[in-house]
C-alpha cells in the first residue's frame, strides 16, 4: 500500500514536470496564472471614503472621512465596510465594533452581498441596530456601481440581525 | 484631468447635503403641506429664510444654472426666469431689475438663496408661521375644490390675500420683498398662530367622521353642498399637527384624502389647509347621495364629529378607533417581551440575557392586570420561546388589540451610556402613546431620561394600533444592569407601565 502511494506520488510529480515543460512552448493554459501575477506588479490603491458612525446619543449617523487601501477592486467593499468597526473620534460610536464582516462580493449588475457575523455580545438596542444597518448601507451605496445590498448573517438570509429591525433582501438604492 | 477633478469637487461641494445641518434646527419648510426633508438645510439669516440652491432643484422642482465665474444663479421654469448674483442686492426677473433685501450668499461652499423671493417670483405662495418657525409654500395649482375659497363659511376677517388657493398673484410683489420681514418680525401674525388648534386625527369609521383636535374651543362650521353631494367642514384658527401632517399622504396640490371603496354613503374624504390667514383647515366628505347627518363637537376628548348614521349615537369616550373597547368591554393590550429562545437579545455586562429581563418584566405587567375590569393583557410569549418579528405583529392583529407595547433592554458598546428610552415608529396616535408611556416609565425606572424617539422598528411600525417599544435601561451600563434584574425594580417598572396604559386609555389608575 505504502509502495503504491510512493509510486503514485512520483508519477504525479513527473506528470507535473512534463506539463510544466510543455507549457513553455504551448502558450497560456490556465495553470499559468502564477506567471501573470508576477508580470503585473500588484499596485495598492488608496481611496478616501465616507464611513458612518453614530453620535454618543445614538441619535444620528455621523459621517467621517476614512482612507482605505486595497490591491484589487473587488476587495474595496470589504475594506470599506471594515472601517465601520473602529473610530478614533471619542464622540462617535462604531456600531460594528464587535461584529465581523466576513465577505463583501459585488456581482455583475451591481448586487453586493455582504456576509456578517454578529455574535450575541455584539447585539445592540433598537436604535443602534437600525443605525448599524443604515451605516452599512450608506457606506456601500457611496460606490456608484453598487445597485443593491443584501446582508447575510453567517451566510444565511435572515429576517433580522438583532431582533428589532427587519432586513430587506436585498436593499436597493433609493 | 486635474481641472475635471476640481470641477467635480466643486459640484460635490455645491450639491452635497451638509449632514450636520445645525443651522436648520427648528426650521420647517412645507410644500403644499408636505414637509421637505430635514436635510433640506434651510436656515434663517438676518430674519430671512435661506435655502441651498440644491433644494430649489430637488424639492421645488425648478431649473437652476450656476455660473461659478460670475457667481450667478439662474432659476427658471417654463414661465419665469430670474438671475441672482451672490452678495448683490438686486435680481433680474424676466429681464426686469428687481431690488433684493437679502442677496444670495455663500455659506460653507453652499450657495443660499432667499426662499420667499425665489418662491414668490416663481409663482409660489409663501407663508411664514413664526410660532412654529415654519414656511408654508403652495404651488399655484394648489386650487382644487378643497382649497378654492368658494364657500363663504369661514368666519372672521375676510381673507387678506394670504389665501392658499391663489397662487398666481405674484406679479406685483417684485419690490414687495419687504414682506420678507415677516420671517421672524411679524409679531401680529405670530401671536395669532400661537393659539391655533391642531388637527391630530381624521378618521372615518362606522359612518362617522371623527376629527381629533388639540383644543376644545374650536368653532367649526359646516355646509352641505350638492351637485355633487358633499359636506364641507371648515375649522378656523386651526392647522394640522406636525405629526399628522407627516403621517398623511398629502399630494402635490396640498390635499390628502381617505379613499373609501364600496362604501354605500361616502366616496372619499379630503382635507387640506385651505387658508393660512386665518389658518383654516377644510375637510370635505364626498357623498354618493344626499345624506342626512349630525354635526357635533365633544370636549375631552376634543373632537368634531359628522355622523352620517342619521340617528344620534353616543360618540363614546374614545376619539380614535384604536381606543374604542371591543364588544366585551375590555381594552386589549399586547405586551411583547422582546427576543426569546435562540435570540438572547443583548448580553449584559455580567453575561445575563436580555430576553430573560424582557420576559420577567412582561410577566410582571400581566400579573398586575389580572382581574382588571377594563384591560385584558395578551402576551406574545409567556415563556422562553422564539417569535419572528412579524409573528409578534400577527398576535396583535389577531387579538384585535387596542395598544401594543414591546419590552426591551438596551445595549451599546459604550459603558457610560445609561437611561430609559421609548420608541415609536408611526406619526399617528403612537407618538402620543409613547409620550404617555415614557413619562410614566421614567418615574418607574428612576434612570436617566433619554427621551421619546422615533425609529423605524418592525413591531411598532407594522402594527396598526398605537404602539411603542420600551428600552427600559442599558444592560451595558453598570448601574442600569444592576437595577434591571432586581425584583423590586421590575415591580416598580411594571406598575409604571400599568399607570401609563391606564392614563392613555383615560381609565382610573
XYZ file of C-alpha atoms in Angstrom:
683
model
C 0.000 0.000 0.000
C 2.732 2.403 1.005
C 4.700 1.442 -2.015
C 1.771 2.240 -4.215
C 1.373 5.702 -2.706
C 5.006 6.418 -3.294
C 4.749 5.260 -6.847
C 1.657 7.274 -7.475
C 3.375 10.287 -5.932
C 6.313 10.031 -8.254
C 4.018 9.670 -11.187
C 2.115 12.826 -10.331
C 5.357 14.696 -9.884
C 6.622 13.534 -13.236
C 3.361 14.462 -14.847
C 3.538 17.920 -13.373
C 7.046 18.413 -14.616
C 6.082 17.189 -18.031
C 3.160 19.588 -18.363
C 5.279 22.358 -16.955
C 7.802 21.872 -19.710
C 5.127 21.569 -22.293
C 3.737 24.945 -21.380
C 6.860 26.746 -22.295
C 6.046 26.060 -25.892
C 2.281 25.876 -25.679
C 1.292 29.368 -24.750
C -1.141 30.106 -21.972
C -3.095 27.416 -20.293
C -4.927 28.065 -17.111
C -2.199 26.750 -14.853
C -0.103 29.731 -15.842
C -1.769 32.282 -13.516
C 1.292 32.277 -11.312
C 3.256 33.811 -14.139
C 0.817 36.582 -14.967
C 0.645 37.908 -11.407
C 4.368 38.133 -11.440
C 4.308 40.196 -14.577
C 1.696 42.687 -13.311
C 3.018 44.159 -10.117
C 0.212 44.438 -7.563
C -0.438 48.120 -7.076
C -2.052 49.250 -3.890
C -4.816 51.766 -4.335
C -5.725 54.402 -1.798
C -9.223 55.801 -1.677
C -10.942 58.325 0.547
C -14.414 57.232 1.546
C -17.168 58.254 3.928
C -17.709 55.894 6.811
C -20.655 56.174 9.141
C -20.842 56.019 12.904
C -23.295 57.271 15.493
C -23.043 60.125 17.949
C -22.805 59.440 21.655
C -26.548 59.978 22.000
C -27.191 57.191 19.479
C -29.455 59.560 17.570
C -27.983 60.016 14.120
C -25.495 58.669 11.684
C -22.312 60.704 11.620
C -20.101 60.578 8.525
C -16.354 60.564 8.815
C -13.770 60.501 6.057
C -11.587 57.413 6.122
C -8.801 56.271 3.877
C -8.799 52.716 2.618
C -6.074 50.763 0.876
C -6.662 47.743 -1.310
C -4.987 45.963 -4.172
C -7.820 44.531 -6.167
C -11.006 46.413 -6.907
C -13.085 43.524 -5.614
C -11.571 43.953 -2.161
C -12.718 47.560 -1.960
C -16.100 46.820 -0.429
C -14.936 44.614 2.409
C -12.126 47.035 3.178
C -14.570 49.937 3.205
C -17.020 48.133 5.494
C -14.296 47.192 7.934
C -13.736 50.893 8.630
C -17.119 50.819 10.387
C -15.611 48.751 13.169
C -13.423 51.475 14.560
C -13.394 55.213 15.024
C -10.772 57.288 16.768
C -13.253 60.066 17.464
C -14.274 59.819 21.139
C -17.605 61.468 20.337
C -18.532 58.740 17.920
C -19.520 55.142 18.431
C -18.503 52.464 15.937
C -21.701 50.462 15.612
C -19.919 47.473 14.066
C -17.125 47.341 16.608
C -17.996 43.927 17.963
C -19.375 42.414 14.787
C -17.407 40.977 11.924
C -17.544 41.456 8.171
C -16.874 38.065 6.624
C -17.137 38.976 2.966
C -18.491 41.577 0.580
C -18.793 40.455 -3.027
C -20.011 42.508 -5.922
C -21.711 40.506 -8.622
C -22.475 41.504 -12.184
C -25.196 44.078 -12.303
C -24.100 45.726 -9.082
C -25.503 43.325 -6.492
C -23.332 43.477 -3.393
C -23.682 40.590 -0.950
C -22.331 41.312 2.495
C -21.881 38.442 4.902
C -21.622 39.420 8.547
C -21.103 37.640 11.812
C -22.993 39.124 14.731
C -22.146 37.372 17.989
C -24.660 37.787 20.815
C -22.184 40.049 22.598
C -22.461 42.433 19.657
C -26.256 42.697 19.862
C -27.332 46.318 20.086
C -30.516 48.044 21.218
C -33.302 49.051 18.851
C -31.977 52.354 17.594
C -28.363 51.265 17.400
C -29.383 48.250 15.338
C -31.238 50.433 12.883
C -28.314 52.842 12.686
C -25.885 49.963 12.188
C -27.845 48.743 9.178
C -28.065 52.277 7.809
C -24.336 52.800 8.327
C -23.563 49.664 6.340
C -25.919 50.658 3.534
C -24.688 54.231 3.267
C -21.107 53.094 3.214
C -21.816 50.540 0.481
C -24.054 52.756 -1.644
C -21.486 55.526 -1.861
C -19.930 53.405 -4.604
C -21.976 54.149 -7.700
C -21.569 50.668 -9.112
C -23.360 49.155 -6.099
C -27.010 48.929 -7.048
C -28.266 46.657 -4.302
C -27.024 45.314 -0.997
C -28.006 42.003 0.512
C -26.960 41.494 4.113
C -26.492 37.878 5.180
C -25.784 36.710 8.699
C -23.372 33.766 8.707
C -24.279 33.186 5.098
C -27.979 32.972 5.879
C -30.716 35.258 4.623
C -32.401 36.034 7.949
C -35.337 38.228 8.971
C -33.408 40.341 11.427
C -29.875 40.768 12.671
C -30.501 41.703 16.277
C -34.244 41.342 16.747
C -35.651 44.839 16.256
C -35.223 45.797 12.624
C -36.167 43.532 9.720
C -33.652 43.076 6.943
C -34.653 43.617 3.351
C -33.269 41.121 0.868
C -31.881 42.961 -0.903
C -31.862 46.668 -0.150
C -31.916 48.695 -3.330
C -30.543 52.166 -3.830
C -33.286 54.686 -3.160
C -7.757 65.795 -15.568
C -6.959 67.945 -12.624
C -9.410 70.503 -13.875
C -12.174 67.938 -14.070
C -11.328 66.803 -10.597
C -11.591 70.332 -9.353
C -14.894 70.818 -11.090
C -16.225 67.598 -9.713
C -15.158 68.582 -6.269
C -16.827 71.908 -6.701
C -20.074 70.319 -7.853
C -19.812 67.943 -4.975
C -19.471 70.769 -2.509
C -22.257 72.646 -4.170
C -24.772 69.899 -4.061
C -23.647 67.863 -1.129
C -26.108 67.944 1.717
C -24.304 69.061 4.799
C -25.191 66.178 7.032
C -24.869 68.187 10.151
C -27.276 70.985 9.363
C -27.323 72.548 12.799
C -28.478 75.810 11.360
C -31.732 74.320 10.164
C -32.716 73.086 13.599
C -36.304 74.049 14.209
C -36.920 75.454 10.742
C -39.608 73.556 8.879
C -40.446 74.020 5.231
C -43.629 72.618 3.759
C -44.575 72.457 0.113
C -48.317 72.046 -0.323
C -48.485 70.651 3.127
C -45.695 68.159 2.695
C -42.672 68.650 4.867
C -39.431 68.986 2.960
C -36.777 66.582 4.068
C -34.966 67.705 7.215
C -31.755 67.640 5.256
C -33.086 70.473 3.114
C -30.772 72.650 5.137
C -32.841 75.793 5.147
C -31.628 78.382 7.595
C -32.559 81.788 8.862
C -30.059 84.567 8.221
C -30.976 88.062 9.427
C -34.661 87.155 9.568
C -34.672 85.726 6.059
C -35.177 82.088 5.293
C -32.385 80.985 3.013
C -32.218 77.654 1.195
C -29.420 75.953 -0.729
C -29.936 76.093 -4.497
C -29.832 72.316 -4.477
C -33.162 72.428 -2.640
C -34.604 74.733 -5.289
C -33.902 71.997 -7.816
C -34.633 68.884 -5.839
C -37.527 69.932 -3.656
C -39.177 72.803 -5.515
C -38.518 71.389 -8.961
C -37.198 74.476 -10.740
C -34.259 74.501 -13.125
C -31.118 76.049 -11.751
C -27.910 77.026 -13.515
C -24.895 78.122 -11.590
C -22.101 80.132 -13.167
C -19.133 79.798 -10.927
C -17.104 82.570 -12.527
C -19.699 85.280 -12.197
C -21.303 83.667 -9.137
C -24.647 83.915 -10.840
C -27.625 81.699 -10.131
C -30.244 81.391 -12.843
C -33.517 79.869 -11.755
C -36.256 79.169 -14.226
C -39.321 77.164 -15.052
C -41.384 77.317 -18.214
C -42.919 80.651 -17.191
C -40.370 82.687 -15.295
C -36.637 83.114 -15.363
C -34.558 85.025 -12.842
C -30.919 85.616 -12.196
C -29.358 86.385 -8.865
C -25.749 87.131 -8.062
C -24.086 86.245 -4.796
C -23.958 89.247 -2.456
C -25.728 91.518 -4.942
C -28.836 93.302 -3.752
C -30.743 93.114 -6.957
C -32.030 90.380 -9.221
C -33.295 90.197 -12.763
C -36.727 88.681 -13.177
C -37.840 88.124 -16.767
C -35.497 90.853 -17.902
C -36.571 93.386 -15.251
C -34.318 94.545 -12.481
C -35.765 93.985 -9.017
C -34.208 95.017 -5.738
C -33.471 92.423 -3.113
C -33.447 92.924 0.634
C -31.425 89.826 1.158
C -28.979 88.800 -1.547
C -27.852 85.230 -2.179
C -24.950 84.285 -0.010
C -22.212 81.712 0.063
C -22.013 79.763 3.272
C -19.599 76.898 3.709
C -19.425 76.363 -0.024
C -23.183 76.260 -0.406
C -24.997 78.984 -2.264
C -28.056 80.041 -0.326
C -30.899 81.982 -1.908
C -33.761 83.838 -0.207
C -36.690 81.431 -0.142
C -39.527 83.946 -0.129
C -38.195 85.978 -3.019
C -37.409 82.968 -5.164
C -40.625 81.197 -4.223
C -42.916 84.147 -4.875
C -41.229 85.108 -8.126
C -41.580 81.555 -9.321
C -45.302 81.575 -8.583
C -45.435 80.034 -5.149
C -47.416 81.421 -2.257
C -45.101 81.745 0.702
C -46.411 81.915 4.237
C -44.350 82.202 7.373
C -45.603 80.943 10.683
C -43.489 82.448 13.371
C -44.772 80.371 16.270
C -43.563 77.144 14.739
C -40.744 78.617 12.624
C -42.389 77.096 9.598
C -42.523 78.165 5.981
C -45.565 77.015 4.050
C -45.181 77.035 0.293
C -48.055 76.443 -2.058
C -47.944 75.996 -5.806
C -50.415 77.840 -7.995
C -52.132 74.636 -8.998
C -52.929 74.182 -5.342
C -56.504 75.158 -6.043
C -58.541 72.031 -6.123
C -62.008 72.191 -4.727
C -60.938 71.771 -1.144
C -58.814 74.828 -1.395
C -60.952 77.001 -3.585
C -62.496 79.665 -1.391
C -65.933 79.258 -2.931
C -67.891 78.664 0.238
C -68.128 81.732 2.429
C -68.210 79.720 5.593
C -65.008 80.964 7.087
C -65.965 83.317 9.862
C -63.906 86.235 10.942
C -61.988 88.613 8.757
C -62.081 88.271 5.030
C -59.071 86.714 3.517
C -56.246 89.200 3.463
C -54.567 87.866 0.386
C -52.856 85.082 2.186
C -55.151 82.550 0.621
C -53.513 79.344 -0.308
C -55.798 78.988 -3.255
C -54.477 81.979 -5.123
C -51.076 81.118 -6.276
C -50.774 83.342 -9.264
C -50.916 86.772 -7.675
C -47.225 87.141 -7.688
C -46.862 89.688 -10.425
C -46.775 92.694 -8.175
C -44.500 91.721 -5.411
C -41.166 92.040 -7.036
C -40.432 95.052 -4.913
C -42.720 93.822 -2.224
C -39.889 91.816 -0.879
C -40.165 93.725 2.357
C -42.812 91.241 3.324
C -39.833 89.058 3.906
C -39.669 90.863 7.200
C -42.405 88.614 8.444
C -39.706 85.983 8.626
C -39.492 86.478 12.314
C -40.697 90.006 12.716
C -44.411 89.815 12.136
C -45.406 89.519 15.736
C -49.049 90.200 14.969
C -49.255 87.098 12.896
C -47.191 85.183 15.390
C -49.447 85.837 18.321
C -52.462 84.654 16.380
C -50.859 81.475 15.192
C -49.702 80.552 18.636
C -53.278 79.854 19.592
C -54.043 77.608 16.662
C -55.833 74.393 17.401
C -54.091 71.369 15.976
C -55.889 68.729 13.987
C -54.406 65.492 15.264
C -56.503 62.785 13.668
C -59.073 62.406 10.903
C -60.810 59.054 10.899
C -63.907 57.615 9.317
C -65.421 54.584 10.972
C -68.959 53.316 11.355
C -70.243 56.064 9.079
C -68.774 58.683 11.367
C -66.104 61.229 10.596
C -64.180 61.945 13.770
C -61.664 64.773 13.830
C -59.365 64.856 16.854
C -58.440 68.407 17.864
C -55.913 69.625 20.406
C -58.239 72.236 21.933
C -61.864 72.366 22.893
C -62.642 75.946 21.876
C -62.706 75.402 18.125
C -65.640 76.844 16.237
C -66.060 74.678 13.187
C -68.665 75.431 10.575
C -70.342 73.007 8.222
C -72.098 73.409 4.928
C -73.913 70.915 2.797
C -73.463 71.312 -0.914
C -74.987 69.417 -3.773
C -74.089 68.515 -7.317
C -72.081 66.618 -6.364
C -73.334 65.995 -2.845
C -70.781 66.856 -0.223
C -70.359 68.144 3.287
C -67.773 70.849 3.846
C -66.396 71.370 7.344
C -64.188 74.400 7.980
C -62.163 74.672 11.155
C -60.848 78.224 11.514
C -57.809 79.025 13.629
C -56.592 75.509 13.169
C -53.823 73.702 11.406
C -52.696 70.120 11.064
C -50.375 68.937 13.787
C -46.883 68.221 12.518
C -47.192 64.545 13.279
C -50.497 64.292 11.461
C -49.060 66.215 8.518
C -46.169 63.856 8.256
C -48.260 60.738 8.637
C -50.570 61.670 5.779
C -50.016 61.386 2.089
C -50.516 64.983 1.100
C -50.492 65.207 -2.677
C -48.721 67.906 -4.631
C -51.874 70.013 -4.544
C -51.766 70.104 -0.753
C -54.619 67.713 -0.283
C -54.771 64.394 1.489
C -57.649 62.022 1.283
C -59.219 58.903 2.667
C -60.470 56.757 -0.206
C -63.460 54.607 0.602
C -64.055 51.861 -1.878
C -67.529 50.344 -1.971
C -68.795 52.466 0.875
C -72.543 52.937 0.449
C -72.618 56.558 1.555
C -69.222 58.119 1.029
C -66.763 58.009 -1.856
C -63.934 59.848 -0.206
C -62.865 62.343 2.413
C -60.451 65.105 1.508
C -58.680 67.609 3.702
C -56.172 70.396 3.412
C -55.006 73.631 4.931
C -57.480 75.701 2.974
C -56.330 79.103 4.095
C -53.438 80.309 6.140
C -54.867 83.694 7.079
C -56.733 82.895 9.204
C -55.277 79.430 9.257
C -58.209 77.233 8.323
C -58.453 73.513 7.853
C -61.104 72.299 5.468
C -62.471 68.785 5.356
C -64.815 67.666 2.604
C -66.882 64.479 2.715
C -67.785 63.453 -0.834
C -71.136 61.714 -0.649
C -72.577 59.188 -3.048
C -76.045 60.579 -2.398
C -77.919 63.217 -0.469
C -77.452 62.091 3.102
C -78.786 63.330 6.444
C -76.157 63.828 9.113
C -75.485 65.139 12.572
C -72.786 67.589 13.393
C -71.428 67.614 16.936
C -68.357 68.559 18.882
C -67.196 66.908 22.091
C -64.918 68.015 24.866
C -62.365 65.780 26.468
C -61.623 64.191 24.105
C -61.889 67.201 21.857
C -63.461 66.055 18.671
C -65.565 67.253 15.790
C -67.957 64.578 14.598
C -70.011 64.291 11.452
C -72.303 61.349 11.961
C -73.935 60.005 8.821
C -75.952 57.422 10.712
C -78.839 59.836 10.901
C -79.918 58.966 14.428
C -77.827 60.228 17.290
C -75.106 57.951 18.505
C -73.117 58.366 21.657
C -69.598 59.054 20.478
C -68.275 57.163 23.470
C -65.167 58.107 25.322
C -62.629 57.386 22.658
C -61.934 59.623 19.726
C -59.761 57.279 17.762
C -60.676 53.817 16.613
C -57.678 52.322 18.325
C -59.102 53.009 21.734
C -62.703 52.007 21.344
C -63.109 49.000 23.580
C -64.156 45.745 21.965
C -67.527 44.138 22.468
C -66.735 42.512 25.789
C -65.970 45.931 27.179
C -62.280 45.345 27.846
C -59.384 47.025 26.160
C -56.869 44.556 24.789
C -53.233 45.462 25.370
C -50.497 43.328 23.857
C -47.312 43.081 25.896
C -44.458 41.838 23.757
C -41.389 40.534 25.554
C -38.619 41.096 23.045
C -36.382 38.313 21.692
C -36.558 34.748 23.122
C -35.088 31.267 22.847
C -32.390 31.199 20.147
C -32.335 35.009 20.102
C -30.970 36.073 23.503
C -31.145 39.749 22.635
C -28.255 41.708 24.065
C -25.830 40.311 26.603
C -25.351 42.282 29.812
C -22.075 43.222 31.475
C -22.417 40.199 33.707
C -23.405 37.927 30.824
C -27.089 37.889 31.526
C -29.502 37.682 28.601
C -31.795 40.494 27.612
C -34.556 38.018 26.713
C -34.838 36.961 30.368
C -35.304 40.504 31.606
C -37.881 41.172 28.902
C -39.908 38.093 29.826
C -39.764 38.690 33.578
C -40.846 42.295 33.075
C -43.684 41.367 30.714
C -44.985 38.715 33.106
C -44.998 41.234 35.949
C -47.077 43.645 33.888
C -49.544 40.877 33.020
C -49.799 39.913 36.670
C -50.725 43.460 37.664
C -53.644 43.418 35.235
C -55.071 40.109 36.428
C -58.754 40.629 37.233
C -58.577 44.166 35.914
C -62.130 45.206 34.963
C -61.060 47.318 31.971
C -57.914 45.885 30.463
C -57.033 42.451 29.219
C -53.359 41.670 28.604
C -52.265 39.450 25.734
C -48.649 38.277 25.847
C -46.777 37.469 22.650
C -44.753 34.973 24.662
C -45.088 33.782 28.249
C -42.002 31.580 28.275
C -38.656 31.281 26.537
C -39.918 30.793 23.008
C -38.891 32.397 19.757
C -41.148 34.527 17.594
C -40.248 36.263 14.379
C -40.943 39.990 14.371
C -43.899 39.554 12.052
C -45.411 36.895 14.290
C -45.495 39.439 17.101
C -47.401 41.793 14.852
C -49.801 38.993 13.940
C -50.549 38.339 17.607
C -51.591 41.969 17.998
C -53.741 41.895 14.888
C -55.462 38.678 15.800
C -56.145 39.877 19.318
C -57.687 42.990 17.780
C -55.527 44.840 20.245
C -56.075 48.440 21.240
C -52.484 49.028 22.297
C -49.143 47.355 21.698
C -46.109 47.597 23.994
C -42.817 45.854 23.339
C -40.440 45.481 26.283
C -36.684 45.514 25.722
C -33.424 46.363 27.433
C -30.821 48.394 25.639
C -27.231 47.793 24.615
C -24.396 49.836 23.159
C -20.634 49.460 23.091
C -20.106 52.449 25.350
C -20.437 51.709 29.046
C -21.149 55.264 30.149
C -24.485 55.435 28.375
C -27.344 54.898 30.795
C -31.055 55.504 30.920
C -34.559 54.864 29.663
C -35.780 55.394 26.098
C -39.175 54.902 24.482
C -39.611 54.372 20.762
C -42.456 54.766 18.309
C -42.480 54.441 14.546
C -45.741 55.861 13.251
C -46.677 59.522 13.435
C -50.213 58.695 14.423
C -51.526 58.130 17.942
C -48.372 56.128 18.585
C -46.423 59.283 19.282
C -48.790 60.494 21.981
C -48.997 56.978 23.353
C -45.200 56.722 23.518
C -45.040 60.044 25.334
C -47.565 58.963 27.940
C -45.824 55.634 28.437
C -42.405 57.218 28.645
C -43.315 59.826 31.224
C -44.675 57.051 33.451
C -41.829 54.671 32.734
C -39.057 57.059 33.761
C -40.815 57.515 37.094
C -40.641 53.770 37.498
C -37.064 53.204 36.384
C -35.627 56.309 38.088
C -32.878 56.066 35.479
C -31.762 58.992 33.301
C -34.498 60.123 30.919
C -33.166 59.681 27.391
C -36.392 60.686 25.782
C -39.023 59.540 23.343
C -37.531 58.703 19.984
C -38.796 57.828 16.562
C -37.244 54.899 14.771
C -38.463 52.530 12.133
C -38.794 49.299 14.101
C -40.751 46.388 12.741
C -43.181 45.726 15.589
C -44.074 49.356 16.215
C -44.297 50.205 12.528
C -46.253 47.229 11.230
C -48.850 47.043 13.989
C -51.969 49.076 13.341
C -52.844 50.209 16.870
C -50.915 52.776 18.938
C -47.598 51.061 19.585
C -44.367 51.752 21.398
C -41.203 49.941 22.356
C -39.657 50.457 25.767
C -35.894 50.270 26.154
C -36.068 50.167 29.930
C -32.351 50.583 30.652
C -28.867 49.747 29.381
C -27.536 46.254 30.016
C -24.132 47.632 29.088
C -24.135 50.136 31.920
C -23.223 49.009 35.401
C -25.888 50.952 37.296
C -28.651 50.099 34.860
C -27.756 46.438 34.714
C -27.706 46.102 38.476
C -31.211 47.571 38.633
C -32.743 45.720 35.686
C -32.562 42.241 37.206
C -33.852 43.276 40.608
C -37.293 42.193 41.636
C -38.375 45.472 43.182
C -37.110 47.441 40.188
C -39.177 45.238 37.889
C -42.211 45.616 40.144
C -41.862 49.385 40.058
C -41.475 49.383 36.285
C -44.493 47.085 35.879
C -46.578 49.485 37.941
C -45.389 52.443 35.852
C -46.306 50.620 32.650
C -49.730 49.908 34.087
C -50.110 53.568 35.044
C -49.164 54.613 31.526
C -51.677 52.286 29.914
C -54.444 53.465 32.234
C -53.567 57.091 31.673
C -53.581 56.742 27.904
C -56.919 54.942 27.944
C -58.369 57.525 30.300
C -59.076 54.960 32.987
C -58.895 55.353 36.759
C -55.459 54.234 37.948
